Short mmCIF file of C-alpha atoms and ligand atoms in Angstrom, two decimals:
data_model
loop_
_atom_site.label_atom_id
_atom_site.label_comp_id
_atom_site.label_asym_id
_atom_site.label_seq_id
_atom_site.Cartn_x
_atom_site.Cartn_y
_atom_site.Cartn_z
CA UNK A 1 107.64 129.63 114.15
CA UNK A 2 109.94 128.75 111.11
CA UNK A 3 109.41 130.66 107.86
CA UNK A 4 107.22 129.05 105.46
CA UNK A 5 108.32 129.12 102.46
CA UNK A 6 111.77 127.99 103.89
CA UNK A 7 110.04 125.11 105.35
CA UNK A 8 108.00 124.31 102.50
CA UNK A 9 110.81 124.35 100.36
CA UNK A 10 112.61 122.12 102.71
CA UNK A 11 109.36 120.19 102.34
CA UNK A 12 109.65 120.77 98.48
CA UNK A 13 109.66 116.73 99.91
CA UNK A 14 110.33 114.25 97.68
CA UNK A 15 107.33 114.68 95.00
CA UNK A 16 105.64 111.92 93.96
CA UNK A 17 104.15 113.72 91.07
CA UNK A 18 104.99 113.50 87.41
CA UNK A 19 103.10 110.20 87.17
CA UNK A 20 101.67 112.76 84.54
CA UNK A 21 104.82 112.81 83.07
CA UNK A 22 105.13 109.42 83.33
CA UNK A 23 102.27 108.85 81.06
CA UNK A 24 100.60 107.15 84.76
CA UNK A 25 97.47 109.62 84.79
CA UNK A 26 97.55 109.80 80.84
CA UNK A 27 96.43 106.54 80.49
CA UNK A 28 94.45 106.74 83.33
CA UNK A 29 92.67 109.46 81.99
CA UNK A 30 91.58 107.49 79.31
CA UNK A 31 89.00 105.67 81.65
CA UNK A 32 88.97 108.33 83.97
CA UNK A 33 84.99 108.46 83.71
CA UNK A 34 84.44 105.02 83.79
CA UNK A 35 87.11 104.70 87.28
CA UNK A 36 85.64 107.70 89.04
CA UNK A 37 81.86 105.96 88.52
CA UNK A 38 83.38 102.80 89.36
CA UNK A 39 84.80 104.46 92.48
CA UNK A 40 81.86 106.69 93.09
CA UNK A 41 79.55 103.59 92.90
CA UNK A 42 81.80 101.55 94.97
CA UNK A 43 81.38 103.85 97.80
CA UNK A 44 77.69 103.33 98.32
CA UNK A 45 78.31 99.92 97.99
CA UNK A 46 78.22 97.98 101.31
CA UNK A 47 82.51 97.31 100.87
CA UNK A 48 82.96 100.41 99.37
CA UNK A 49 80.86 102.16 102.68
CA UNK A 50 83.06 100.06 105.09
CA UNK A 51 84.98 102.19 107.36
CA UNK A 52 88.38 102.07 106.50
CA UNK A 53 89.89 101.22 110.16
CA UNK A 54 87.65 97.67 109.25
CA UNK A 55 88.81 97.19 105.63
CA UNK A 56 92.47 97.52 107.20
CA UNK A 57 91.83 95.62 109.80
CA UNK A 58 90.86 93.14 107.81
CA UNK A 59 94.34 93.06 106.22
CA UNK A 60 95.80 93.38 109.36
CA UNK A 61 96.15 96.73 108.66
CA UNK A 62 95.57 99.92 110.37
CA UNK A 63 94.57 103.39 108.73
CA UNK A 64 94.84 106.63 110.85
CA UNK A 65 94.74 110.28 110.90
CA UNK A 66 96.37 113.52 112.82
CA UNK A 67 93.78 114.43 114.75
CA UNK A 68 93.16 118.34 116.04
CA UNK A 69 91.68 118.28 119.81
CA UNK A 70 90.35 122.19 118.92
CA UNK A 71 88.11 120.73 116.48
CA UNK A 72 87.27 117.35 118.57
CA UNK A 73 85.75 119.17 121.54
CA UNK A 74 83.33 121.60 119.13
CA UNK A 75 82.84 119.55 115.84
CA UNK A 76 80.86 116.57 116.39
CA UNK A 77 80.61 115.47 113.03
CA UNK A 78 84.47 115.41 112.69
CA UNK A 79 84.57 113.65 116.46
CA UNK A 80 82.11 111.18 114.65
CA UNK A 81 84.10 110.91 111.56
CA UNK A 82 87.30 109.65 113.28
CA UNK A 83 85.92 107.37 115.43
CA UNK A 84 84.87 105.80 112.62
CA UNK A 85 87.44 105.76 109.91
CA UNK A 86 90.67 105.21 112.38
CA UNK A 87 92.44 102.27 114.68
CA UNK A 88 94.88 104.98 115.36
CA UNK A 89 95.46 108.79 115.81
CA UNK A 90 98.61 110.87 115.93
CA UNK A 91 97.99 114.02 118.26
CA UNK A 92 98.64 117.11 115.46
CA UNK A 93 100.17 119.65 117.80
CA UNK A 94 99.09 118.30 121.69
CA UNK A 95 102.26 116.18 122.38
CA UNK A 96 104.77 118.97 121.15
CA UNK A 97 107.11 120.09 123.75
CA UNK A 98 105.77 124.11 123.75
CA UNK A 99 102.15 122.54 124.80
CA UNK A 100 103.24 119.59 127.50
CA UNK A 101 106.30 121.79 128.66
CA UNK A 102 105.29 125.11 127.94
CA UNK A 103 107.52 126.51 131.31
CA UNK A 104 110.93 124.66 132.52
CA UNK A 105 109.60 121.05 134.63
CA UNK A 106 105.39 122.25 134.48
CA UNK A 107 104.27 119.78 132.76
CA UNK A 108 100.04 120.15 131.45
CA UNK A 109 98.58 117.82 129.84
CA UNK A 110 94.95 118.66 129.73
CA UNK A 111 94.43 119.07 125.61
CA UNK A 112 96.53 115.27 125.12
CA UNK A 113 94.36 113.56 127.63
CA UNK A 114 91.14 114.44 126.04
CA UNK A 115 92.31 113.17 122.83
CA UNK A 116 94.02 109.92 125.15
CA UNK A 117 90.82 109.66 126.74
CA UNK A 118 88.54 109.74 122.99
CA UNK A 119 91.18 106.99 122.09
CA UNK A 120 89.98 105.05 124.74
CA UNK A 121 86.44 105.67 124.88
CA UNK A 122 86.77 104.59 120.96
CA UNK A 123 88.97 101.95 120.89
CA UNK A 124 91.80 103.69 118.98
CA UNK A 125 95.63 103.57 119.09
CA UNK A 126 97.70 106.83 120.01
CA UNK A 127 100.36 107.57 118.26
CA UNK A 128 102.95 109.87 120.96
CA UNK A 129 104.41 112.78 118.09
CA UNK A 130 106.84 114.09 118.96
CA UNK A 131 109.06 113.82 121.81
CA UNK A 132 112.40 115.98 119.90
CA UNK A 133 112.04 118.56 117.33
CA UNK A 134 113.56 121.56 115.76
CA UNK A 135 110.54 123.35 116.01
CA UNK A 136 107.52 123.18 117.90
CA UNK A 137 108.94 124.18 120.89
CA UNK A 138 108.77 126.65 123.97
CA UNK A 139 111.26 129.71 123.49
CA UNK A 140 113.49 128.75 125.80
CA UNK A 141 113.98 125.43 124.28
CA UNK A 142 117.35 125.40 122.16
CA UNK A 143 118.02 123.49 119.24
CA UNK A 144 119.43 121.12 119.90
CA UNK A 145 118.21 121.10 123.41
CA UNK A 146 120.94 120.24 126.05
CA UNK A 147 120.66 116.60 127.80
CA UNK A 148 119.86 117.82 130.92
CA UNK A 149 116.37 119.16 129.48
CA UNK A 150 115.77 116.00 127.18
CA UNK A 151 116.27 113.90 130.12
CA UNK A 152 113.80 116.20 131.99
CA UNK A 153 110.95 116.73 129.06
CA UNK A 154 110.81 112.80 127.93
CA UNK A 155 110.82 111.81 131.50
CA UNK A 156 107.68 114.22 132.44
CA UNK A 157 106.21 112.98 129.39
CA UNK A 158 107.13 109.53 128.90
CA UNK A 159 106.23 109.07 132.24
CA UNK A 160 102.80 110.20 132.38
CA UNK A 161 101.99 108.06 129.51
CA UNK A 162 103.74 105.02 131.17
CA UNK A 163 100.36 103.02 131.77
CA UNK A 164 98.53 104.74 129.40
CA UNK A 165 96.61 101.44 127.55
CA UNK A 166 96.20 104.19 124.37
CA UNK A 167 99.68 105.37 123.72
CA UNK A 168 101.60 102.72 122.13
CA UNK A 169 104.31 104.08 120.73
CA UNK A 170 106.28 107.64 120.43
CA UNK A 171 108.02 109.78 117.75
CA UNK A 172 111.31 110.05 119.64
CA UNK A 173 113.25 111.71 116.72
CA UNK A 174 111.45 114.03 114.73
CA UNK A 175 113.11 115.90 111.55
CA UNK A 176 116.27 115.38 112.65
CA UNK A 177 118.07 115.16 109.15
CA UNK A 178 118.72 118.54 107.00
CA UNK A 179 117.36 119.08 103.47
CA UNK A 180 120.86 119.43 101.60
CA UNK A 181 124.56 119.11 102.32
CA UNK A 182 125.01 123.36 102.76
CA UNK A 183 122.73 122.57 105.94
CA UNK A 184 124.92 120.26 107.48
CA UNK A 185 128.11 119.86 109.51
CA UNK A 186 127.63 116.51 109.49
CA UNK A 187 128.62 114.77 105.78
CA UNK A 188 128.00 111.31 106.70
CA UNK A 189 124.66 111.46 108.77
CA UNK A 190 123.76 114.83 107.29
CA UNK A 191 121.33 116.09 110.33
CA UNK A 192 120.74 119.38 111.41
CA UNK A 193 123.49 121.79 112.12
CA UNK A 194 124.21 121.64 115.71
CA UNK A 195 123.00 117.99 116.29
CA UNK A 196 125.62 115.30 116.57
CA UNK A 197 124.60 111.63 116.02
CA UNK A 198 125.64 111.00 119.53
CA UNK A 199 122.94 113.02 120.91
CA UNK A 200 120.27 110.82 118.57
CA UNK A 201 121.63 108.00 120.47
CA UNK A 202 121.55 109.13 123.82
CA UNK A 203 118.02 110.40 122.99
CA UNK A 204 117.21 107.09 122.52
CA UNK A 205 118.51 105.56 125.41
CA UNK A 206 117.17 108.19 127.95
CA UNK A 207 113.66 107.30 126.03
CA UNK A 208 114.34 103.70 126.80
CA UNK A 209 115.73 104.29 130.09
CA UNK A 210 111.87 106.46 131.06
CA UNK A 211 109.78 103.64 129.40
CA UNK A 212 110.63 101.13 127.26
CA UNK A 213 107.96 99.26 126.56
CA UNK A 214 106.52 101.26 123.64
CA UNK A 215 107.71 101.45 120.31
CA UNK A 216 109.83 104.07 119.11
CA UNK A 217 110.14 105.53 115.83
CA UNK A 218 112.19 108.22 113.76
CA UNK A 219 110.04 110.46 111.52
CA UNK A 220 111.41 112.19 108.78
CA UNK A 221 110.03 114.10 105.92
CA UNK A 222 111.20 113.76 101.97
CA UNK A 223 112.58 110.58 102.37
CA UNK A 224 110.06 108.83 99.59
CA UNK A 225 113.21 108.17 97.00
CA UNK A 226 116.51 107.71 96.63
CA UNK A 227 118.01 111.08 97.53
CA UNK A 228 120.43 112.31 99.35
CA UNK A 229 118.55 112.79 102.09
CA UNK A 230 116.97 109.06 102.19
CA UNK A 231 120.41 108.10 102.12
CA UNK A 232 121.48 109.96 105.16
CA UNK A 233 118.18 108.99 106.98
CA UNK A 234 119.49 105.68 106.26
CA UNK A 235 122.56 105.83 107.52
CA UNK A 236 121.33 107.60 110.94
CA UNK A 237 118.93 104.58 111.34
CA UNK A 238 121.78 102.18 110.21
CA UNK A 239 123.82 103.69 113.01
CA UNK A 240 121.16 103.76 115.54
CA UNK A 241 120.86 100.38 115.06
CA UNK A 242 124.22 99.53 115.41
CA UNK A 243 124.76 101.38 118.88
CA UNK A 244 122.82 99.11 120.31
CA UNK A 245 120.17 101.54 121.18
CA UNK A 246 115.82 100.63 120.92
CA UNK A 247 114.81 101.85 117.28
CA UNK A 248 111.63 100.27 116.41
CA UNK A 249 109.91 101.84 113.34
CA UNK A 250 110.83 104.46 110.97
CA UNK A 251 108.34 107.29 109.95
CA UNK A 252 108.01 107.90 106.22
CA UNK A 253 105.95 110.98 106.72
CA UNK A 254 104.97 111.49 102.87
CA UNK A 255 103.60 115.00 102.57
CA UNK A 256 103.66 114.28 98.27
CA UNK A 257 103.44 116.48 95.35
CA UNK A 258 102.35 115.69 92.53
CA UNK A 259 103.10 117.98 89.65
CA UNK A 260 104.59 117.97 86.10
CA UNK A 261 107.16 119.02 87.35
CA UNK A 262 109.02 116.78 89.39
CA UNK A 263 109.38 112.23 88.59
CA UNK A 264 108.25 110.54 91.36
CA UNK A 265 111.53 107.82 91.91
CA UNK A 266 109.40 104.62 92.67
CA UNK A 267 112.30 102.36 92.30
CA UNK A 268 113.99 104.53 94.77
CA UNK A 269 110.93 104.68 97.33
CA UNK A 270 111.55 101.05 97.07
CA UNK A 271 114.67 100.53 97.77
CA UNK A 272 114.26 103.15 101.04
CA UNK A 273 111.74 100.84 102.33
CA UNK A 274 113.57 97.49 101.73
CA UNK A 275 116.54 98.86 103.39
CA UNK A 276 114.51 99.90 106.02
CA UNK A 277 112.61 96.12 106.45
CA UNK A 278 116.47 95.11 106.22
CA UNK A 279 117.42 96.97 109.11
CA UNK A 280 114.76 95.86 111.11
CA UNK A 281 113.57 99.08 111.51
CA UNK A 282 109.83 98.79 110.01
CA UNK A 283 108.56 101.85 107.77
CA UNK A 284 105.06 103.26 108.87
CA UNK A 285 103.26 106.23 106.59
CA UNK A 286 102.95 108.41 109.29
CA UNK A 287 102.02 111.98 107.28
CA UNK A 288 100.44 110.84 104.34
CA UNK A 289 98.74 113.96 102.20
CA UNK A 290 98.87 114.81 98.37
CA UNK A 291 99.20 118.18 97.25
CA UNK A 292 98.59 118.52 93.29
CA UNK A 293 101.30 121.37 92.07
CA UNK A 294 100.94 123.72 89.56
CA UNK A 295 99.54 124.10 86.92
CA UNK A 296 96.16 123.01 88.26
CA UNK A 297 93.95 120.75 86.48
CA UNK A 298 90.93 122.56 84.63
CA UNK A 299 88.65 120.91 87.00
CA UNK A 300 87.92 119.79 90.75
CA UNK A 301 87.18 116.47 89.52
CA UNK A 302 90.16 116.04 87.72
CA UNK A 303 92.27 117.07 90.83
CA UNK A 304 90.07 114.79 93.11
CA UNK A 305 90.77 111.85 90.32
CA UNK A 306 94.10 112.48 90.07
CA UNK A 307 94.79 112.82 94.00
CA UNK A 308 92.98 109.75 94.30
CA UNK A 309 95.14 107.42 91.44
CA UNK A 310 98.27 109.12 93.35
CA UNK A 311 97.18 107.63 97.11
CA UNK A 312 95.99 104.32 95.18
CA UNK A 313 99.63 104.30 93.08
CA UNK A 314 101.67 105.21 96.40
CA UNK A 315 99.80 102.69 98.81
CA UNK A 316 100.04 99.73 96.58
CA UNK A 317 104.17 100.13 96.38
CA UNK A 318 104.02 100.16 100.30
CA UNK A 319 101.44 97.34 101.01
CA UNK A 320 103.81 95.18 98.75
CA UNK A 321 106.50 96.65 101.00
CA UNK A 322 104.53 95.44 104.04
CA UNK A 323 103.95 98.58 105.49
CA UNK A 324 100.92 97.67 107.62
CA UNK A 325 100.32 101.07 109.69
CA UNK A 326 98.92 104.18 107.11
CA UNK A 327 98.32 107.62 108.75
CA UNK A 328 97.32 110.66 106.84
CA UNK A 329 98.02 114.44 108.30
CA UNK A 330 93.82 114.99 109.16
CA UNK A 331 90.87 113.53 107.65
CA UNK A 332 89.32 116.43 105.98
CA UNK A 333 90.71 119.20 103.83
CA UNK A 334 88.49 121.20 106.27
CA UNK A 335 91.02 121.00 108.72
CA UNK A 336 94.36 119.97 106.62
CA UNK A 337 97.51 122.09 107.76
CA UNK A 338 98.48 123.35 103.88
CA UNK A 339 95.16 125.88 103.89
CA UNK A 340 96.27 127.01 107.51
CA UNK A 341 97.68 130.42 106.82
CA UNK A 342 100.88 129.52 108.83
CA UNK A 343 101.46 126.97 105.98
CA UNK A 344 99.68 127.49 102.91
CA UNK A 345 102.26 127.38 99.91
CA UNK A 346 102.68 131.16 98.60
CA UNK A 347 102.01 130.27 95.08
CA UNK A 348 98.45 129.43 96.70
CA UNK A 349 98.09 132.27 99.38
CA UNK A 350 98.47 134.51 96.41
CA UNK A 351 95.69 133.20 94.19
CA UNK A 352 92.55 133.03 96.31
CA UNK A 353 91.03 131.27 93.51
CA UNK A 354 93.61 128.37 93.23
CA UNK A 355 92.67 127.54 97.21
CA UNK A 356 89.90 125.29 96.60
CA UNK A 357 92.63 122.90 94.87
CA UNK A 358 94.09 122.27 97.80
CA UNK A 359 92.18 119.18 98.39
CA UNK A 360 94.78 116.80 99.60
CA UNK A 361 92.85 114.38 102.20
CA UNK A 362 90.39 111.40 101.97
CA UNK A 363 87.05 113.47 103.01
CA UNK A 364 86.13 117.00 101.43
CA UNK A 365 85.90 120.15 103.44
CA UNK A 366 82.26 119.10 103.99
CA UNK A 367 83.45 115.75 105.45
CA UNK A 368 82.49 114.25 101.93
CA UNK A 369 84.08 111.02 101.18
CA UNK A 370 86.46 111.84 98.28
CA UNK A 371 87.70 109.45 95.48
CA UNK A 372 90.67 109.50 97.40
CA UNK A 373 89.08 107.51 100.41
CA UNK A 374 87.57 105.28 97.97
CA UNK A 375 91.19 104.44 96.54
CA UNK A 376 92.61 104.29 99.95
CA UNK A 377 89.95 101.57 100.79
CA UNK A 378 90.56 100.00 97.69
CA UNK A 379 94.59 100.04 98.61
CA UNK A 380 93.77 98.16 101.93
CA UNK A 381 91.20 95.59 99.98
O1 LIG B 1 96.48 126.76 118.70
C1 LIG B 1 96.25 127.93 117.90
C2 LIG B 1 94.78 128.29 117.92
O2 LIG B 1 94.40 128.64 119.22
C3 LIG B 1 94.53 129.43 116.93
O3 LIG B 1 93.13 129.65 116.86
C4 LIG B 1 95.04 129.07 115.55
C5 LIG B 1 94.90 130.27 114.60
O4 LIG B 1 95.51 130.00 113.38
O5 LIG B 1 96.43 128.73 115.62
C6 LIG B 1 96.66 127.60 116.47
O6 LIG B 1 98.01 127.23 116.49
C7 LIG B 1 98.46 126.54 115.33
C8 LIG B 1 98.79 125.09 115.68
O7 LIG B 1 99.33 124.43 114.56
C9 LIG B 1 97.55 124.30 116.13
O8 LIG B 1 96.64 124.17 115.08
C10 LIG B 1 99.69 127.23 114.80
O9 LIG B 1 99.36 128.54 114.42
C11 LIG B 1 100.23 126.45 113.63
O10 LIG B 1 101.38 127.03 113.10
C12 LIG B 1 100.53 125.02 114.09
O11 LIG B 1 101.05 124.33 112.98
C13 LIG B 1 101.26 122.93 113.11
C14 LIG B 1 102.75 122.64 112.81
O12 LIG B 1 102.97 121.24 112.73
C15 LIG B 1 103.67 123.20 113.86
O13 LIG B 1 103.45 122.60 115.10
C16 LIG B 1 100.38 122.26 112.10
O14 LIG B 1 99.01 122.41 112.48
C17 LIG B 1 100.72 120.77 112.04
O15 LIG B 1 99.94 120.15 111.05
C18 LIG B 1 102.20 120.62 111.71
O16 LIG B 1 102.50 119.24 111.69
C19 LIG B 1 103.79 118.88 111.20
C20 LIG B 1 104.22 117.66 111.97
O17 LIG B 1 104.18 117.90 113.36
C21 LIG B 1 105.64 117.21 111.57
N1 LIG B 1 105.72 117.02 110.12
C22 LIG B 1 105.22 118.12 109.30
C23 LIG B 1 103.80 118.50 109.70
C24 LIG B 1 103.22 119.58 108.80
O18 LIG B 1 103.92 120.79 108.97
#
């Protein structure tokens, strides 16, 4: 397991935040009462109540969430709750490598088919994460891993999926690029150390080579701006591309803070997914969650209202975009991965108290529709 705080600092992400700064939520504010009743009210309403999988479908559109198969086989409610909301799911740990090749060539995949199988029973899309990751995998998994093994794992995976009429398309790259240039050997693609573009390539292939009629996708987090690590994911996708090799989609994963602290670069988020549409490579939202840094609003309401402008502001620069495919990491902050203790910022493991303000998905801990699904549905309309 990698050290939090080292990966949340990697996945100090690109933060969307400052829209505070910005003056975004200040004017906001201003008609913050009269938005959140318009919101609240428009939830009851019979558009409002729509699940979102049909208001995004309606737009050709389709909204999703990581689902946990723990929680599917003993919460109902939740089992409920996705079947309603989402046209597509994206397995949160059941397709890593350390649960479908936990021991050299056994292969299990008992926890991925029941979530396969409640895909199918429910008409859903599932989304194959991840085939190739730095972590996430069984001990005697290297990083990089040699060929030999990737050649093994994606062909006992890919291959079971093969017919599968739920599984669609596959992570094949996950979190490949590195956070900085002092975590790199590589200048121009700047990916991990140890990982040489060549191997991304012949990742690729071998994935095409096991099955290639699904769609395949790099994922990457903090790429939502013009950094230099959106320009390095760039380049690896550019170069993908021009080795010939099948690169469908590209994951914009979009685990955002929002704080005072940091500017959200929308002209740079822009300019990440128009080179992206330019490349042929289309951008997805694969991770979608917002995380409201310190210091905390005086209120719950205020966090849920400004979580909720922050989804409405970020969804509206990527539907112009023509993103068309919007998953969010879970459903419910019930369940969300930032209150796990594995992952829970430090700033927020350390104050109890601040906890309940990490509210960063559509439905509340009770499985409460939030302002934030009402803005997401509003996005989509
Ligand atoms: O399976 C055990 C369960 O039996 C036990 O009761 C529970 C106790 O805490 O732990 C469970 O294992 C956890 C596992 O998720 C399943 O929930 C691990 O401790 C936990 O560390 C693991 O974390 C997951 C992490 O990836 C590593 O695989 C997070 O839930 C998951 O949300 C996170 O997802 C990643 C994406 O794959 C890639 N992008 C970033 C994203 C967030 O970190």
């Amino acid at each position: 397991m990698p050290d939090r705080r080292k990966f949340l600092k990697r996945a100090g992400y690109t933060t969307l935040s400052a829209l505070l700064t910005m003056g975004f939520l200040q004017k906001d504010k201003q008609k913050e009462d009269h938005s959140t009743n318009t919101l609240a009210a428009n939830y009851t309403s019979t558009n409002g109540n729509s699940p979102l999988r049909q208001l995004a479908a309606a737009k050709g559109k389709r909204y999703g969430a990581a689902i946990d198969g723990e929680f599917l086989q003993i919460e109902k409610d939740y089992a409920n709750l996705l079947a309603r909301e989402c046209s597509i799911v994206t397995p949160n740990g059941e397709l890593k490598w350390n649960a479908t090749e936990p021991q050299p060539g056994k292969f299990t995949f008992e926890s991925a088919d029941a979530i396969a199988n409640f895909c199918q029973k429910h008409n859903m899309e599932l989304h194959g994460h991840t085939l190739f990751w730095y972590t996430g995998n069984p001990p005697w998994v290297p990083y990089p891993p040699t060929l030999q093994m990737i050649e093994r794992h994606l062909t006992g995976v890919m291959g079971h999926y093969r017919n599968s009429p739920v599984l669609k398309s596959w992570d094949v790259a996950n979190e490949i690029i590195a956070d900085n240039e002092n975590e790199t050997d590589n200048a121009t693609y700047g990916l991990r150390k140890g990982v040489k573009p060549e191997l991304i390539r012949d990742l690729f292939k071998i994935a095409a080579s096991v099955d290639s009629s699904k769609k395949f996708c790099i994922n990457e987090f903090g790429i939502e701006g013009a950094t230099w690590k959106s320009d390095r994911f760039l380049k690896m996708v550019e170069y993908l591309k021009n080795s010939g090799v099948k690169i469908d989609e590209a994951g914009i994963q979009s685990h955002l803070w929002f704080s005072t602290a940091y500017a959200f670069d929308e002209k740079g988020f822009n300019s990440v997914l128009k080179r992206l549409n330019d490349l042929g490579v289309k951008p997805r939202i694969s991770e979608l969650d917002i995380i409201i840094d310190t210091p905390l609003p005086d209120s719950i309401k205020k966090l849920d209202q400004m979580v909720a402008d922050s989804y409405k502001r970020y969804l509206d620069l990527c539907f112009a975009a023509d993103v068309d495919t919007v998953i969010t990491w879970g459903i419910t902050d019930r369940h969300t991965w930032i209150r796990h203790p594995d992952w829970m910022p430090a700033k927020f493991k350390n104050n109890p108290s601040m906890q309940p303000f990490l509210r960063p998905l559509p439905l509340d801990t009770n499985l409460q529709p939030k302002l934030a699904r009402n803005a997401i549905a509003q996005a989509f309309q």
